[in-house]
Every structure is written in C-alpha cells, then in structure tokens.
N, CA and C of each residue as an Amber inpcrd file, in Angstrom:
protein
   369
   0.8080000  -1.2010000  -0.0040000  -0.0010000  -0.0190000   0.0060000
   0.9390000   1.2870000   0.0090000   1.9420000   1.2660000   0.8160000
   2.8440000   2.3310000   0.8820000   4.3100000   1.8740000   0.5930000
   5.0280000   2.4500000  -0.2770000   6.4020000   2.1310000  -0.5610000
   7.2580000   3.3280000  -0.2170000   8.3230000   3.1670000   0.4070000
   9.2850000   4.1420000   0.9180000  10.6570000   3.9160000   0.4080000
  11.2780000   4.9110000  -0.1590000  12.5960000   4.8730000  -0.7430000
  13.4060000   6.0140000  -0.1970000  14.5030000   5.7170000   0.5880000
  15.3640000   6.7500000   1.2190000  16.5050000   7.0400000   0.1360000
  17.0020000   8.2670000   0.3210000  18.1310000   8.6900000  -0.5140000
  18.9270000   9.7990000   0.2450000  20.1210000  10.1220000  -0.1650000
  20.8030000  11.2400000   0.4180000  21.9230000  10.8380000   1.3850000
  22.0850000   9.6440000   1.6010000  23.1520000   9.1320000   2.6260000
  24.4940000   9.2230000   1.8660000  25.6090000   9.1790000   2.7280000
  26.8640000   9.1930000   2.1240000  27.8630000   9.4020000   3.3050000
  29.0770000   9.7960000   2.8400000  30.2540000  10.0790000   3.6650000
  30.4420000  11.5350000   3.9710000  30.5000000  11.8650000   5.2740000
  30.6500000  13.3130000   5.5610000  31.6390000  13.4300000   6.7790000
  32.3990000  14.5100000   6.8100000  33.2700000  14.7230000   7.9630000
  32.4800000  15.2350000   9.1430000  32.9620000  14.9270000  10.3530000
  32.4050000  15.4480000  11.5860000  32.1990000  16.9440000  11.5420000
  31.0500000  17.4200000  11.9370000  30.7030000  18.8670000  11.9240000
  29.9880000  19.2700000  10.6290000  29.8940000  18.3510000   9.7110000
  29.2010000  18.5910000   8.4640000  27.7720000  18.3390000   8.5210000
  27.0610000  18.5810000   7.3150000  25.6480000  18.3690000   7.2470000
  25.2740000  17.5420000   6.1040000  24.1200000  16.9210000   6.2620000
  23.5670000  16.0330000   5.2660000  22.0900000  16.0940000   5.3090000
  21.3360000  15.9770000   4.1750000  19.9380000  15.9290000   4.1910000
  19.4640000  14.6550000   3.5020000  18.7270000  13.8950000   4.2970000
  18.0790000  12.6230000   3.7920000  16.6810000  12.8900000   3.2880000
  16.3070000  12.1850000   2.2880000  14.9680000  12.3090000   1.7340000
  14.3470000  10.9080000   1.7010000  12.9930000  10.8070000   1.8610000
  12.2880000   9.5750000   1.8280000  11.0120000   9.8740000   0.8940000
  11.0680000   9.2810000  -0.3040000   9.9730000   9.3890000  -1.1600000
   8.9290000   8.2620000  -0.9260000   7.7020000   8.5830000  -0.8220000
   6.6490000   7.6450000  -0.5970000   5.6590000   7.6120000  -1.7130000
   5.1760000   6.4050000  -1.9400000   4.2060000   6.1790000  -2.9680000
   2.7840000   6.1580000  -2.3010000   1.6980000   6.2320000  -3.1260000
   0.4480000   6.1420000  -2.5330000  -0.2580000   7.4930000  -2.2730000
  -1.5630000   7.4920000  -2.5430000  -2.3330000   8.7110000  -2.4020000
  -2.6980000   9.0110000  -0.9450000  -2.4340000   8.0570000   0.0100000
  -2.7400000   8.3410000   1.3400000  -1.5620000   8.7130000   2.2460000
  -0.4720000   9.2190000   1.6660000   0.6950000   9.5730000   2.3430000
   0.4200000  10.5860000   3.4030000  -0.3380000  11.5710000   3.1010000
  -0.6470000  12.5990000   4.0450000  -1.2170000  12.2280000   5.3910000
  -1.8370000  11.0330000   5.3930000  -2.5660000  10.5970000   6.5770000
  -1.6950000   9.8000000   7.5310000  -0.4010000   9.5400000   7.1460000
   0.6060000   8.8310000   7.9650000   1.5060000   9.7090000   8.7150000
   1.7460000   9.3490000   9.9690000   2.9000000   9.9280000  10.6440000
   4.1640000   9.2870000  10.0750000   5.2690000  10.0910000  10.0080000
   6.4490000   9.6130000   9.3900000   7.5970000   9.7180000  10.3350000
   8.3540000   8.6080000  10.4820000   9.4460000   8.6620000  11.4440000
  10.8140000   8.2850000  10.7080000  11.8710000   8.6410000  11.4390000
  13.2790000   8.2220000  11.0370000  13.8420000   7.4420000  12.1190000
  14.4170000   6.2770000  11.8420000  15.1490000   5.4710000  12.7740000
  16.5130000   5.1380000  12.1840000  17.4510000   4.6530000  13.0400000
  18.7640000   4.4030000  12.5720000  19.2940000   3.2280000  13.3460000
  20.2250000   2.4270000  12.7200000  20.7820000   1.3200000  13.3190000
  22.2320000   1.2230000  13.0300000  23.0950000   1.2910000  14.0390000
  24.5130000   1.2250000  13.9750000  24.9550000  -0.2470000  14.0870000
  26.1830000  -0.6830000  13.6470000  26.6100000  -2.0250000  13.7300000
  26.6430000  -2.4390000  15.2130000  26.0180000  -3.6340000  15.4670000
  26.0340000  -4.2130000  16.8190000  25.0460000  -3.5450000  17.7560000
  24.2100000  -2.6730000  17.3030000  23.2840000  -2.0470000  18.1500000
  21.7950000  -2.2540000  17.6990000  20.8400000  -1.9090000  18.5450000
  19.5140000  -2.0570000  18.2130000  19.0590000  -0.8830000  17.4110000
  18.0400000  -1.0090000  16.6750000  17.3980000   0.0560000  15.8840000
  16.8840000   1.1150000  16.9280000  17.1930000   2.3770000  16.7460000
  16.8010000   3.4090000  17.6010000  16.0590000   4.5180000  16.9450000
  15.1400000   5.1310000  17.7190000  14.3350000   6.1660000  17.2230000
  15.1930000   7.3750000  17.0900000  14.9030000   8.2220000  15.9880000
  15.5640000   9.4130000  15.7140000  14.6470000  10.6460000  15.7730000
  13.5980000  10.5490000  14.9760000  12.5970000  11.6390000  14.8880000
  11.2980000  11.2550000  14.2820000  10.1980000  11.9860000  14.5730000
   8.9620000  11.6490000  13.9810000   8.2060000  12.9280000  13.8300000
   7.2640000  12.9800000  12.7320000   6.5030000  14.0730000  12.4090000
   5.0440000  13.5970000  12.1810000   4.1240000  14.3350000  12.6340000
   2.7080000  14.0330000  12.5520000   2.2380000  14.1150000  11.1340000
   1.0410000  13.6640000  10.8500000   0.5300000  13.7360000   9.5010000
   0.3550000  15.0940000   9.0010000   0.0290000  16.0810000   9.9260000
  -0.1260000  17.4500000   9.6140000   1.1690000  18.2270000   9.4580000
   2.2190000  17.7060000  10.0640000   3.4960000  18.4150000  10.0790000
   3.6310000  19.3600000  11.2020000   2.5940000  19.4960000  12.0740000
   2.6200000  20.4030000  13.1640000   3.4510000  19.9240000  14.3770000
   3.3660000  18.6340000  14.6540000   3.9310000  18.0460000  15.8010000
   5.2620000  17.2750000  15.4020000   6.3520000  17.5150000  16.0520000
   7.5340000  16.8400000  15.8900000   8.1530000  16.4340000  17.1600000
   8.9010000  15.3310000  17.2390000   9.5840000  14.8120000  18.4410000
  10.9480000  14.2410000  17.9440000  11.9390000  14.4320000  18.8630000
  13.2890000  14.0020000  18.5610000  13.9220000  13.2520000  19.7750000
  14.7910000  12.2430000  19.3460000  15.5680000  11.6280000  20.3720000
  16.5360000  12.6780000  21.0200000  16.8540000  12.4870000  22.2590000
  17.7590000  13.4160000  22.9950000  19.0930000  13.5270000  22.2280000
  19.4930000  12.4530000  21.7240000  20.9080000  12.4320000  21.1310000
  21.0050000  13.3190000  19.8610000  19.8700000  13.6770000  19.2620000
  19.9300000  14.4030000  18.0040000  19.1670000  15.8190000  18.1320000
  18.4590000  16.0170000  19.2390000  17.7120000  17.2810000  19.4120000
  18.6180000  18.4800000  19.3180000  18.1270000  19.3820000  18.5490000
  18.9170000  20.6260000  18.3000000  19.9580000  20.5390000  17.1190000
  20.1330000  19.3260000  16.6190000  20.9830000  19.1820000  15.4460000
  20.2510000  18.6900000  14.2340000  19.2630000  17.8660000  14.4160000
  18.4850000  17.3290000  13.3680000  17.0520000  18.0000000  13.2230000
  16.5900000  18.0220000  12.0590000  15.2680000  18.5630000  11.7810000
  14.4730000  17.7050000  10.8320000  13.3200000  17.2170000  11.2610000
  12.4340000  16.5070000  10.4060000  11.4160000  17.4290000   9.7990000
  11.0800000  17.1190000   8.5750000   9.9770000  17.9190000   7.8600000
   9.3790000  17.0820000   6.8340000   8.3460000  17.5140000   6.3310000
   7.5070000  16.7990000   5.2490000   6.9630000  17.7420000   4.2180000
   6.7520000  17.2260000   3.0110000   6.0620000  17.9410000   2.0200000
   5.0540000  17.0100000   1.4160000   3.8350000  17.1200000   1.8740000
   2.7630000  16.1720000   1.5310000   2.4020000  16.3610000   0.0050000
   2.6530000  17.4670000  -0.5660000   2.3060000  17.5920000  -1.9210000
   3.3360000  16.7920000  -2.8250000   4.4960000  16.6090000  -2.2830000
   5.5880000  15.8020000  -2.9890000   5.6510000  14.4260000  -2.4920000
   4.9350000  14.0270000  -1.5500000   4.9440000  12.7050000  -0.7990000
   6.3280000  12.4080000  -0.4250000   6.9500000  13.4230000   0.2950000
   8.3670000  13.2040000   0.7420000   8.5410000  13.7450000   2.1240000
   9.3660000  13.0210000   2.8860000   9.7850000  13.4550000   4.2830000
  11.2900000  13.6180000   4.2760000  11.7650000  14.5810000   5.0490000
  13.2180000  14.9520000   4.9980000  13.7770000  14.8640000   6.3960000
  15.0300000  14.5690000   6.5120000  15.7580000  14.6820000   7.7230000
  17.0500000  15.4930000   7.4460000  17.0040000  16.7490000   7.9500000
  18.2060000  17.6060000   7.8520000  19.1220000  17.3350000   9.0110000
  20.3300000  16.8660000   8.8010000  21.2610000  16.5540000   9.8210000
  22.4110000  17.5540000   9.8180000  22.5820000  18.3090000  10.9320000
  23.6550000  19.3270000  11.0550000  24.5590000  18.8400000  12.1590000
  25.8080000  19.4660000  12.2030000  26.7100000  19.2120000  13.2560000
  26.9040000  17.7070000  13.5430000  27.1300000  16.9440000  12.4410000
  27.1350000  15.4890000  12.5880000  28.3830000  15.1670000  13.3650000
  28.1560000  13.9530000  14.1130000  29.1890000  13.3920000  14.9240000
  29.4100000  11.9790000  14.4260000  30.5870000  11.4250000  14.8770000
  30.9480000  10.0570000  14.5360000  29.8330000   9.0820000  14.9770000
  29.2950000   9.4370000  16.1490000  28.2070000   8.5720000  16.7470000
  26.9990000   8.5270000  15.9360000  26.8290000   9.3630000  14.9360000
  25.7190000   9.3940000  14.0880000  25.7550000   8.3170000  12.9360000
  26.9670000   7.7540000  12.8660000  27.1460000   6.7810000  11.7910000
  26.1510000   5.6330000  11.9980000  25.3760000   5.3290000  10.8960000
  24.3800000   4.2850000  11.0090000  23.6490000   4.0930000   9.6730000
  22.9210000   3.0620000   9.4740000  21.9480000   3.0720000   8.4310000
  20.6670000   3.6640000   8.8520000  20.1540000   4.6500000   8.1140000
  19.0330000   5.4080000   8.4170000  17.7520000   4.8830000   7.6310000
  16.7020000   4.6860000   8.3730000  15.4280000   4.1580000   7.7430000
  14.2810000   5.1340000   7.9740000  13.4670000   5.3390000   7.0200000
  12.2480000   6.0460000   7.2210000  11.1210000   5.0670000   7.2680000
  10.1080000   5.4680000   8.0810000   9.0050000   4.5850000   8.2960000
   7.6680000   5.2780000   8.3260000   6.5630000   4.6450000   8.0740000
   5.2810000   5.2450000   8.0430000   4.3310000   4.5870000   9.0280000
   3.5980000   5.3560000   9.7210000   2.6700000   4.8330000  10.7820000
   1.3300000   5.4420000  10.5880000   0.3060000   4.5320000  10.3790000
  -1.0120000   5.0870000  10.1720000  -1.6340000   5.5940000  11.5220000
  -1.1570000   5.1370000  12.6300000  -1.5310000   5.6790000  13.8580000
  -0.8090000   7.0490000  14.2010000  -0.8920000   7.5180000  15.4310000
  -0.2940000   8.7070000  15.8160000   1.1700000   8.5720000  15.8140000
   1.8590000   9.7790000  15.8660000   3.3270000   9.7150000  15.9170000
   3.8600000   9.0330000  17.1730000   4.9170000   8.1590000  17.0180000
   5.4440000   7.4000000  18.1330000   6.8600000   7.1270000  17.8950000
   7.5520000   6.8520000  18.9550000   9.0010000   6.5170000  19.0110000
   9.2510000   5.0250000  18.9880000   8.1800000   4.2630000  19.0190000
   8.2270000   2.7500000  19.0540000   8.2890000   2.1930000  17.7070000
   9.3850000   1.5350000  17.3190000   9.5620000   0.9920000  16.0370000
   8.5380000  -0.0040000  15.6320000   8.1600000  -0.8380000  16.5320000
   7.1690000  -1.8580000  16.2260000   5.7290000  -1.3760000  15.8240000
   5.4900000  -0.1490000  16.1380000   4.2380000   0.4530000  15.7310000
   4.0920000   0.8730000  14.3060000   5.2550000   0.9550000  13.6780000
   5.1910000   1.4570000  12.2700000   4.7960000   0.3330000  11.2400000
   4.1230000   0.6850000  10.2080000   3.5510000  -0.1760000   9.3310000
   4.3670000  -0.5070000   8.0390000   5.1460000   0.4940000   7.5920000
   5.9930000   0.4090000   6.4150000   7.3280000   0.9320000   6.6200000
   8.3280000   0.3470000   6.0000000   9.6870000   0.7530000   6.1220000
  10.4400000   0.8680000   4.8080000  11.3100000   1.7800000   4.6890000
  12.1820000   1.8950000   3.5380000  13.3100000   0.9570000   3.6260000
  14.1700000   0.8960000   2.5980000  15.2930000   0.0090000   2.5130000
  16.5140000   0.4820000   3.2920000  16.6210000   1.7650000   3.6590000
  17.6550000   2.2990000   4.3830000  18.7180000   2.9100000   3.5500000
  19.4290000   3.8990000   4.1140000  20.4800000   4.5920000   3.4390000
  21.6270000   4.7910000   4.5370000  22.8630000   4.5430000   4.0990000
  23.9350000   4.5300000   4.9210000  24.4970000   5.9800000   5.0980000
  24.7490000   6.3370000   6.3380000  25.3940000   7.5780000   6.7380000
  26.6680000   7.2640000   7.4380000  27.8000000   7.7020000   6.9920000
  29.0440000   7.5450000   7.6500000  29.6620000   8.8830000   7.9100000
  29.9340000   9.1100000   9.2130000  30.5660000  10.3240000   9.6100000
  32.0550000  10.0570000  10.0930000  33.0960000  10.5990000   9.3550000
  34.4100000  10.4690000   9.7120000  34.9180000  11.4140000  10.7560000
  35.7420000  10.9760000  11.5720000  36.3130000  11.8390000  12.7240000
  37.6960000  12.2870000  12.4530000
C-alpha cells in the first residue's frame, strides 16, 4: 500500500551536514505519521525523529535534538531529515517509516519501512 525509498546518505566529515529524503508512494501519504530510525553495527534500531501527518507536531531523540530537523512535503509525498553538526556517533543506516496511527518513537508500531540509506561520519 505504501512504498518508501530513502536517499541522500553518504560520507561526511564530523561537523558537516547532510539531508536525507524519503519518497513515498500512494495517495494516502498525508494521513501517515512519518518517522526516522537508525541502526549502527552491533546496536539495536533506535528512534531518531517523528512528524505528525499534519506536520505540526515533531519529536526527537535526545541524542539528536537541536542538530536534526524532520520535515515533510505532502504535496511531494516526501519526508526529510536535515542533519547538522554531525558526529561520529551518528554513523548508521537510516530508515524512514510510516505509521497510520499517531506519531510514536516505538519502532514496532510502524506499518511500512524503507530499505535504508548509509550515513558515515568520519572523525
């Protein structure tokens, strides 16, 4: 019903910036809360940020608050993650996800997932 494709990952030096995009298919995109998660080697998948269907409400993990910004453009069926002041600890595979319920930090609540995009921050 919903397909998600991430892009924009790559290699960046510490202190640099990167913007991830997630393109979604389907005419019901605007009714989904959209989240970003990440998974580093040897670690569990962790919550990064989420935005409500309206775009009014956003929430961030403490580790990225003040540095990352989530946004969405429903007309383009796209959600973004602007990442500034990147640290080595931000290195991970980043996934976007769609939740037909309300915005949440719980990964198991999400209904659809993208394939992931690698972000590597060099120190």
